GROMACS .gro file of C-alpha atoms in nm:
model
  411
    1MET     CA    1   7.674   8.544  15.428
    2ALA     CA    2   7.470   8.298  15.222
    3LEU     CA    3   7.452   8.537  14.936
    4LYS     CA    4   7.831   8.532  14.878
    5PRO     CA    5   7.855   8.171  14.748
    6ILE     CA    6   7.558   8.229  14.526
    7TYR     CA    7   7.699   8.553  14.392
    8MET     CA    8   8.043   8.383  14.325
    9LEU     CA    9   7.868   8.094  14.151
   10THR     CA   10   7.657   8.330  13.932
   11TYR     CA   11   7.964   8.539  13.841
   12THR     CA   12   8.175   8.231  13.763
   13ARG     CA   13   7.905   8.095  13.530
   14PHE     CA   14   7.858   8.437  13.365
   15SER     CA   15   8.234   8.463  13.314
   16LYS     CA   16   8.249   8.119  13.146
   17ILE     CA   17   7.958   8.205  12.914
   18SER     CA   18   8.123   8.529  12.823
   19GLN     CA   19   8.459   8.342  12.748
   20GLN     CA   20   8.279   8.084  12.527
   21LEU     CA   21   8.079   8.350  12.343
   22CYS     CA   22   8.392   8.562  12.292
   23ARG     CA   23   8.572   8.266  12.130
   24TYR     CA   24   8.285   8.188  11.901
   25LEU     CA   25   8.269   8.555  11.798
   26ILE     CA   26   8.647   8.535  11.715
   27ILE     CA   27   8.580   8.243  11.474
   28LEU     CA   28   8.281   8.431  11.320
   29ALA     CA   29   8.492   8.744  11.276
   30ALA     CA   30   8.764   8.543  11.092
   31MET     CA   31   8.510   8.381  10.862
   32SER     CA   32   8.326   8.706  10.789
   33ALA     CA   33   8.627   8.944  10.743
   34PRO     CA   34   8.674   8.878  10.376
   35ILE     CA   35   8.293   8.855  10.309
   36SER     CA   36   8.106   9.120  10.505
   37THR     CA   37   8.248   9.434  10.672
   38MET     CA   38   7.927   9.481  10.868
   39VAL     CA   39   7.918   9.128  11.019
   40CYS     CA   40   8.291   9.138  11.101
   41SER     CA   41   8.261   9.481  11.260
   42ILE     CA   42   7.963   9.365  11.474
   43ALA     CA   43   8.161   9.053  11.569
   44CYS     CA   44   8.465   9.268  11.663
   45VAL     CA   45   8.253   9.485  11.896
   46GLY     CA   46   8.107   9.167  12.050
   47ILE     CA   47   8.459   9.032  12.100
   48ILE     CA   48   8.565   9.337  12.290
   49VAL     CA   49   8.250   9.342  12.509
   50THR     CA   50   8.255   8.975  12.595
   51TRP     CA   51   8.626   8.973  12.651
   52LEU     CA   52   8.585   9.259  12.909
   53LEU     CA   53   8.314   9.060  13.077
   54SER     CA   54   8.511   8.735  13.069
   55GLY     CA   55   8.699   8.783  13.391
   56GLN     CA   56   9.018   8.707  13.191
   57VAL     CA   57   9.132   9.057  13.105
   58ILE     CA   58   9.412   9.107  13.354
   59SER     CA   59   9.545   8.748  13.333
   60GLY     CA   60   9.507   8.751  12.952
   61LEU     CA   61   9.699   9.077  12.918
   62LYS     CA   62   9.982   8.931  13.135
   63ILE     CA   63   9.997   8.619  12.914
   64ALA     CA   64  10.004   8.837  12.598
   65TYR     CA   65  10.285   9.056  12.742
   66GLN     CA   66  10.488   8.743  12.818
   67HIS     CA   67  10.443   8.621  12.454
   68PRO     CA   68  10.728   8.707  12.214
   69VAL     CA   69  10.485   8.846  11.961
   70GLY     CA   70  10.302   9.036  12.228
   71LYS     CA   71  10.627   9.214  12.336
   72ALA     CA   72  10.705   9.293  11.967
   73ILE     CA   73  10.352   9.444  11.920
   74LEU     CA   74  10.394   9.667  12.227
   75ILE     CA   75  10.734   9.792  12.116
   76PHE     CA   76  10.617   9.866  11.755
   77VAL     CA   77  10.299  10.040  11.881
   78GLY     CA   78  10.514  10.239  12.126
   79TRP     CA   79  10.713  10.364  11.838
   80LEU     CA   80  10.397  10.458  11.648
   81LEU     CA   81  10.293  10.674  11.942
   82ILE     CA   82  10.636  10.837  11.976
   83SER     CA   83  10.666  10.915  11.609
   84MET     CA   84  10.316  11.060  11.609
   85PHE     CA   85  10.437  11.356  11.804
   86TYR     CA   86  10.667  11.484  11.533
   87ALA     CA   87  10.415  11.439  11.254
   88ASP     CA   88  10.283  11.774  11.115
   89THR     CA   89   9.922  11.671  11.103
   90SER     CA   90   9.598  11.735  11.297
   91ALA     CA   91   9.507  11.538  11.607
   92GLN     CA   92   9.217  11.368  11.423
   93THR     CA   93   9.447  11.251  11.140
   94LYS     CA   94   9.682  11.109  11.391
   95LEU     CA   95   9.399  10.930  11.573
   96THR     CA   96   9.261  10.790  11.241
   97THR     CA   97   9.606  10.652  11.149
   98LEU     CA   98   9.651  10.492  11.489
   99LEU     CA   99   9.307  10.330  11.460
  100SER     CA  100   9.403  10.181  11.124
  101TRP     CA  101   9.653   9.975  11.327
  102GLN     CA  102   9.380   9.839  11.560
  103LYS     CA  103   9.431   9.487  11.409
  104LEU     CA  104   9.744   9.462  11.630
  105PHE     CA  105   9.516   9.518  11.932
  106PHE     CA  106   9.316   9.202  11.839
  107VAL     CA  107   9.630   9.006  11.789
  108PHE     CA  108   9.752   9.109  12.135
  109ILE     CA  109   9.437   9.024  12.320
  110LEU     CA  110   9.394   8.694  12.135
  111LEU     CA  111   9.756   8.593  12.226
  112GLY     CA  112   9.643   8.583  12.594
  113PHE     CA  113   9.299   8.446  12.543
  114PHE     CA  114   9.287   8.187  12.265
  115TYR     CA  115   9.559   7.948  12.368
  116GLN     CA  116   9.337   7.643  12.431
  117ALA     CA  117   9.429   7.367  12.176
  118ASP     CA  118   9.059   7.261  12.139
  119TRP     CA  119   8.957   7.610  12.047
  120GLN     CA  120   9.243   7.650  11.803
  121ARG     CA  121   9.137   7.324  11.647
  122ARG     CA  122   8.778   7.448  11.624
  123PHE     CA  123   8.895   7.775  11.465
  124VAL     CA  124   9.093   7.586  11.189
  125TYR     CA  125   8.826   7.333  11.110
  126SER     CA  126   8.539   7.586  11.102
  127TYR     CA  127   8.730   7.827  10.874
  128PHE     CA  128   8.838   7.541  10.640
  129ILE     CA  129   8.487   7.398  10.611
  130PHE     CA  130   8.323   7.739  10.571
  131MET     CA  131   8.570   7.841  10.299
  132SER     CA  132   8.537   7.508  10.118
  133LEU     CA  133   8.166   7.574  10.086
  134ALA     CA  134   8.239   7.932   9.971
  135ALA     CA  135   8.484   7.810   9.699
  136LEU     CA  136   8.228   7.560   9.575
  137ILE     CA  137   7.955   7.829   9.563
  138SER     CA  138   8.208   8.058   9.382
  139LEU     CA  139   8.287   7.793   9.124
  140LEU     CA  140   7.901   7.736   9.059
  141CYS     CA  141   7.855   8.118   9.024
  142TRP     CA  142   8.147   8.132   8.784
  143PHE     CA  143   7.988   7.858   8.565
  144VAL     CA  144   7.668   8.056   8.541
  145LYS     CA  145   7.859   8.386   8.507
  146PHE     CA  146   7.721   8.545   8.822
  147GLY     CA  147   7.915   8.776   9.058
  148THR     CA  148   7.791   8.966   9.359
  149PHE     CA  149   7.772   9.349   9.367
  150ASP     CA  150   7.855   9.376   8.991
  151GLN     CA  151   8.187   9.194   9.037
  152SER     CA  152   8.330   8.953   8.789
  153PRO     CA  153   8.177   8.605   8.770
  154GLY     CA  154   8.253   8.385   9.064
  155ILE     CA  155   8.348   8.659   9.303
  156ILE     CA  156   8.114   8.633   9.606
  157MET     CA  157   8.323   8.808   9.874
  158THR     CA  158   8.397   9.180   9.942
  159ASN     CA  159   8.625   9.186   9.637
  160TYR     CA  160   8.847   8.960   9.435
  161VAL     CA  161   9.158   9.037   9.636
  162ALA     CA  162   8.987   8.949   9.956
  163GLN     CA  163   8.849   8.627   9.810
  164SER     CA  164   9.191   8.520   9.685
  165ILE     CA  165   9.365   8.596  10.022
  166ALA     CA  166   9.084   8.425  10.221
  167LEU     CA  167   9.121   8.112  10.016
  168ILE     CA  168   9.497   8.102  10.049
  169ALA     CA  169   9.435   8.093  10.423
  170ALA     CA  170   9.194   7.805  10.375
  171LEU     CA  171   9.434   7.622  10.149
  172LEU     CA  172   9.705   7.643  10.419
  173CYS     CA  173   9.453   7.488  10.663
  174ALA     CA  174   9.397   7.212  10.424
  175VAL     CA  175   9.768   7.149  10.360
  176PHE     CA  176   9.820   7.124  10.742
  177LEU     CA  177   9.524   6.889  10.780
  178LEU     CA  178   9.667   6.668  10.504
  179ASN     CA  179   9.988   6.626  10.702
  180LYS     CA  180   9.803   6.574  11.031
  181PRO     CA  181   9.755   6.192  11.074
  182ASP     CA  182   9.465   6.234  11.319
  183SER     CA  183   9.287   6.523  11.139
  184GLY     CA  184   8.970   6.312  11.108
  185VAL     CA  185   8.899   6.468  10.760
  186PRO     CA  186   8.904   6.223  10.462
  187LYS     CA  187   9.212   6.305  10.237
  188ALA     CA  188   8.991   6.289   9.932
  189TYR     CA  189   8.786   6.582  10.066
  190LEU     CA  190   9.103   6.773  10.151
  191TRP     CA  191   9.246   6.727   9.806
  192LEU     CA  192   8.914   6.820   9.645
  193SER     CA  193   8.909   7.126   9.856
  194ASN     CA  194   9.264   7.217   9.758
  195ALA     CA  195   9.169   7.187   9.389
  196LEU     CA  196   8.877   7.421   9.444
  197PHE     CA  197   9.102   7.672   9.621
  198VAL     CA  198   9.366   7.665   9.342
  199ILE     CA  199   9.111   7.689   9.065
  200ASN     CA  200   8.956   7.988   9.243
  201ILE     CA  201   9.285   8.167   9.308
  202PHE     CA  202   9.434   8.124   8.958
  203ILE     CA  203   9.132   8.090   8.720
  204ILE     CA  204   8.822   8.249   8.874
  205SER     CA  205   8.984   8.550   9.061
  206PRO     CA  206   9.168   8.814   8.860
  207ALA     CA  207   9.366   8.926   9.174
  208ARG     CA  208   9.730   8.959   9.105
  209SER     CA  209   9.785   8.957   9.483
  210GLY     CA  210   9.676   8.597   9.498
  211TYR     CA  211   9.924   8.494   9.222
  212ILE     CA  212  10.203   8.663   9.426
  213ALA     CA  213  10.097   8.551   9.776
  214LEU     CA  214  10.034   8.180   9.725
  215PRO     CA  215  10.376   8.053   9.599
  216PRO     CA  216  10.585   8.169   9.897
  217ALA     CA  217  10.326   8.048  10.141
  218LEU     CA  218  10.319   7.700   9.993
  219ILE     CA  219  10.700   7.690   9.980
  220PHE     CA  220  10.704   7.778  10.352
  221ALA     CA  221  10.452   7.497  10.425
  222GLY     CA  222  10.654   7.248  10.207
  223ILE     CA  223  10.981   7.334  10.385
  224TYR     CA  224  10.806   7.285  10.721
  225PHE     CA  225  10.661   6.948  10.643
  226TYR     CA  226  10.922   6.807  10.402
  227GLY     CA  227  11.245   6.987  10.488
  228PHE     CA  228  11.490   7.179  10.276
  229LYS     CA  229  11.614   6.860  10.105
  230LYS     CA  230  11.295   6.833   9.912
  231LEU     CA  231  11.287   7.211   9.822
  232PRO     CA  232  11.380   7.159   9.454
  233GLN     CA  233  11.101   6.909   9.409
  234LEU     CA  234  10.861   7.135   9.580
  235ILE     CA  235  10.956   7.428   9.363
  236ALA     CA  236  10.923   7.212   9.053
  237ILE     CA  237  10.577   7.093   9.159
  238LEU     CA  238  10.469   7.458   9.234
  239PHE     CA  239  10.615   7.577   8.909
  240SER     CA  240  10.413   7.302   8.719
  241ILE     CA  241  10.094   7.403   8.892
  242ILE     CA  242  10.148   7.769   8.803
  243MET     CA  243  10.224   7.687   8.444
  244ILE     CA  244   9.919   7.464   8.407
  245ALA     CA  245   9.707   7.738   8.569
  246GLY     CA  246   9.861   7.998   8.340
  247LEU     CA  247   9.795   7.801   8.026
  248SER     CA  248   9.435   7.725   8.129
  249SER     CA  249   9.341   8.058   8.290
  250SER     CA  250   9.264   8.352   8.056
  251ASN     CA  251   9.223   8.565   8.370
  252LEU     CA  252   9.576   8.507   8.477
  253GLN     CA  253   9.719   8.557   8.127
  254GLN     CA  254   9.534   8.883   8.078
  255ARG     CA  255   9.617   9.020   8.417
  256ILE     CA  256   9.986   8.948   8.388
  257LYS     CA  257  10.000   9.092   8.027
  258LEU     CA  258   9.808   9.405   8.129
  259GLY     CA  259  10.037   9.451   8.434
  260LEU     CA  260  10.352   9.429   8.218
  261GLN     CA  261  10.204   9.676   7.962
  262GLU     CA  262  10.112   9.926   8.236
  263GLN     CA  263  10.450   9.895   8.395
  264THR     CA  264  10.639   9.976   8.074
  265SER     CA  265  10.410  10.271   7.964
  266TYR     CA  266  10.330  10.450   8.285
  267GLN     CA  267  10.558  10.739   8.226
  268THR     CA  268  10.398  10.828   7.888
  269SER     CA  269  10.041  10.706   7.957
  270ALA     CA  270   9.776  10.981   7.926
  271SER     CA  271   9.550  10.813   8.180
  272GLU     CA  272   9.626  10.648   8.506
  273THR     CA  273   9.652  10.275   8.550
  274SER     CA  274   9.677  10.035   8.847
  275ILE     CA  275  10.039   9.944   8.793
  276GLY     CA  276  10.128  10.290   8.666
  277LEU     CA  277   9.999  10.448   8.987
  278ARG     CA  278  10.201  10.207   9.192
  279MET     CA  279  10.517  10.282   8.998
  280ILE     CA  280  10.469  10.657   9.060
  281PHE     CA  281  10.387  10.592   9.427
  282TYR     CA  282  10.707  10.387   9.470
  283LYS     CA  283  10.928  10.647   9.299
  284ASN     CA  284  10.797  10.942   9.492
  285THR     CA  285  10.788  10.756   9.821
  286MET     CA  286  11.153  10.637   9.786
  287GLU     CA  287  11.257  10.997   9.697
  288LEU     CA  288  11.087  11.123  10.017
  289ILE     CA  289  11.243  10.845  10.225
  290SER     CA  290  11.586  10.924  10.099
  291GLN     CA  291  11.546  11.280  10.243
  292ASN     CA  292  11.462  11.148  10.599
  293PRO     CA  293  11.541  10.774  10.619
  294LEU     CA  294  11.603  10.716  10.982
  295TRP     CA  295  11.317  10.866  11.172
  296GLY     CA  296  11.060  10.925  10.898
  297TYR     CA  297  10.796  11.208  10.895
  298GLY     CA  298  10.581  11.077  11.178
  299THR     CA  299  10.275  10.859  11.225
  300SER     CA  300   9.986  10.997  11.007
  301SER     CA  301  10.215  11.200  10.787
  302PHE     CA  302  10.208  11.007  10.464
  303GLU     CA  303   9.918  11.173  10.279
  304SER     CA  304  10.018  11.528  10.363
  305VAL     CA  305  10.387  11.482  10.291
  306TYR     CA  306  10.337  11.270   9.976
  307SER     CA  307  10.060  11.490   9.823
  308HIS     CA  308  10.269  11.814   9.846
  309TYR     CA  309  10.573  11.647   9.697
  310ALA     CA  310  10.384  11.472   9.413
  311ALA     CA  311  10.198  11.790   9.322
  312ALA     CA  312  10.528  11.967   9.284
  313GLN     CA  313  10.657  11.698   9.048
  314SER     CA  314  10.368  11.686   8.802
  315SER     CA  315  10.030  11.852   8.724
  316ASP     CA  316   9.865  11.552   8.558
  317TRP     CA  317   9.770  11.213   8.719
  318HIS     CA  318  10.132  11.146   8.797
  319GLY     CA  319  10.109  11.415   9.064
  320GLY     CA  320   9.792  11.285   9.229
  321LYS     CA  321   9.767  11.252   9.599
  322THR     CA  322   9.734  10.932   9.801
  323GLY     CA  323   9.740  10.812  10.154
  324ASP     CA  324   9.871  10.469  10.067
  325PRO     CA  325  10.165  10.386   9.837
  326HIS     CA  326  10.035  10.025   9.789
  327ASN     CA  327  10.345   9.891   9.965
  328GLN     CA  328  10.320   9.828  10.341
  329TYR     CA  329  10.692   9.854  10.405
  330LEU     CA  330  10.739  10.185  10.215
  331PHE     CA  331  10.439  10.326  10.408
  332ILE     CA  332  10.598  10.240  10.743
  333TRP     CA  333  10.942  10.356  10.632
  334LEU     CA  334  10.810  10.696  10.525
  335GLU     CA  335  10.601  10.756  10.830
  336ASN     CA  336  10.804  10.589  11.102
  337GLY     CA  337  11.154  10.566  10.950
  338LEU     CA  338  11.400  10.290  10.936
  339VAL     CA  339  11.353  10.243  11.314
  340GLY     CA  340  10.982  10.170  11.268
  341LEU     CA  341  11.048   9.946  10.974
  342ILE     CA  342  11.307   9.735  11.176
  343LEU     CA  343  11.069   9.710  11.472
  344PHE     CA  344  10.791   9.596  11.239
  345GLY     CA  345  11.037   9.334  11.096
  346PHE     CA  346  11.096   9.206  11.453
  347TYR     CA  347  10.722   9.165  11.490
  348ILE     CA  348  10.711   8.950  11.169
  349TYR     CA  349  11.028   8.759  11.279
  350TYR     CA  350  10.889   8.658  11.617
  351ALA     CA  351  10.551   8.560  11.466
  352LEU     CA  352  10.722   8.330  11.211
  353ARG     CA  353  10.948   8.187  11.481
  354VAL     CA  354  10.664   8.115  11.719
  355GLY     CA  355  10.454   7.972  11.423
  356TRP     CA  356  10.744   7.736  11.318
  357TYR     CA  357  10.788   7.594  11.668
  358HIS     CA  358  10.425   7.607  11.778
  359PRO     CA  359  10.307   7.263  11.899
  360ALA     CA  360   9.965   7.292  11.745
  361TYR     CA  361   9.848   7.509  11.456
  362GLY     CA  362  10.098   7.796  11.442
  363GLN     CA  363  10.242   7.676  11.111
  364ILE     CA  364   9.913   7.787  10.950
  365ALA     CA  365   9.933   8.135  11.082
  366ALA     CA  366  10.309   8.159  10.990
  367GLY     CA  367  10.236   8.045  10.629
  368PHE     CA  368   9.953   8.294  10.603
  369LEU     CA  369  10.180   8.568  10.737
  370ILE     CA  370  10.432   8.479  10.457
  371ALA     CA  371  10.147   8.519  10.205
  372ILE     CA  372  10.053   8.857  10.342
  373CYS     CA  373  10.419   8.967  10.357
  374ALA     CA  374  10.444   8.889   9.982
  375SER     CA  375  10.122   9.057   9.884
  376SER     CA  376  10.213   9.367  10.097
  377LEU     CA  377  10.495   9.445   9.854
  378PHE     CA  378  10.212   9.570   9.625
  379ASN     CA  379   9.943   9.654   9.887
  380SER     CA  380   9.903   9.752  10.249
  381HIS     CA  381   9.744   9.422  10.350
  382PHE     CA  382   9.850   9.447  10.719
  383LYS     CA  383   9.608   9.746  10.743
  384THR     CA  384   9.322   9.693  10.494
  385PHE     CA  385   9.004   9.570  10.652
  386PRO     CA  386   8.944   9.232  10.493
  387GLU     CA  387   9.303   9.107  10.475
  388GLY     CA  388   9.433   9.289  10.788
  389ASN     CA  389   9.156   9.162  11.008
  390LEU     CA  390   9.177   8.808  10.873
  391LEU     CA  391   9.551   8.797  10.933
  392ALA     CA  392   9.501   8.943  11.283
  393PHE     CA  393   9.257   8.669  11.382
  394PHE     CA  394   9.477   8.397  11.236
  395MET     CA  395   9.787   8.520  11.405
  396GLY     CA  396   9.623   8.589  11.746
  397ALA     CA  397   9.427   8.260  11.754
  398LEU     CA  398   9.685   8.031  11.619
  399LEU     CA  399  10.006   8.172  11.762
  400ALA     CA  400   9.868   8.192  12.118
  401LEU     CA  401  10.052   7.973  12.363
  402PRO     CA  402   9.964   7.840  12.711
  403PRO     CA  403  10.107   8.049  12.990
  404LYS     CA  404  10.403   7.805  13.057
  405SER     CA  405  10.506   7.818  12.697
  406THR     CA  406  10.504   8.196  12.685
  407LYS     CA  407  10.728   8.214  12.996
  408ALA     CA  408  10.961   7.959  12.841
  409GLY     CA  409  10.990   8.182  12.535
  410LEU     CA  410  10.991   7.871  12.308
  411ASP     CA  411  11.358   7.798  12.389
   0.00000   0.00000   0.00000
């Protein structure tokens, strides 16, 4: 009988250690997602293991299920599973496509596990400080014309798109802390960090995704903190920043000019181009969608359906195959139909709603979601490894609500 209290004490302590370690691994995974696929992958495995050992699995899943975003995830994933059955693809292809949506799994488990305000605060501050240092190192590398893995000068993360998206998330953290009276961070440091982030996104990085994603995210943040009455002033300030960046950034000028040239000449170009490929992808995907708009062709069907259709249209690079149209919404629409697209829209809607009314840090996650929604018009950032995982950890960690709040439904 004496062993029972000792056993219970040991298990309780082990459970608490697992919980603490799991939350630290969540922060590590978020910071490493845009920098190292290996570190982030190891951290993700560690998150699953420590979460299973935490003693919070059942209670956490119940909390996640009660969360509006959790319900939306389950419904969308349910439709992915249903539409998988009418896809004319192999079982392995279906499984691979389902696994590409595993980011939603992390969002779901974090919604029921990371709702403590102190840990959310630690997440935001850790990420902001880490990315501020990364932006500074990037600037120094840019000055000496150094880039990792043969990338352009100043690019020190997985790629320039991942770097821009990661720093947009950090900039939103800084904007939030600037408007938080008790942030404890000197405003001069916050403004300096913001300047580093903007310089990196518009001048150092050649990622057009960053140019597209940042403005709507900042407009969202501005409306939240200053209201719709100041929207014209906010747009004017943002327009001025973009104009200054455009005039001072050769990268931005060249990338926009090149994009416009590729867009106008893609039909006659002898060789494939980044924008040209996207134009062809969009055209062919929309034609396929028009043939089966409501239900789609089934989860995992995109590559096989698209490739056969494109090859019949052209024998040169215009008829090349792809498994990704570089537009998240067209991808979902083709595979899962209008039904799937609407269910995915509900997921986004509830995430933005929770973020808007969240009492702590949800506005950061909502702003970052707006950025990814914008960039996903030209990419599939909800599913790509760096951007998709980073978004998942931001949403799961910062949209999580205490059990009473999830039951109340934020009404």
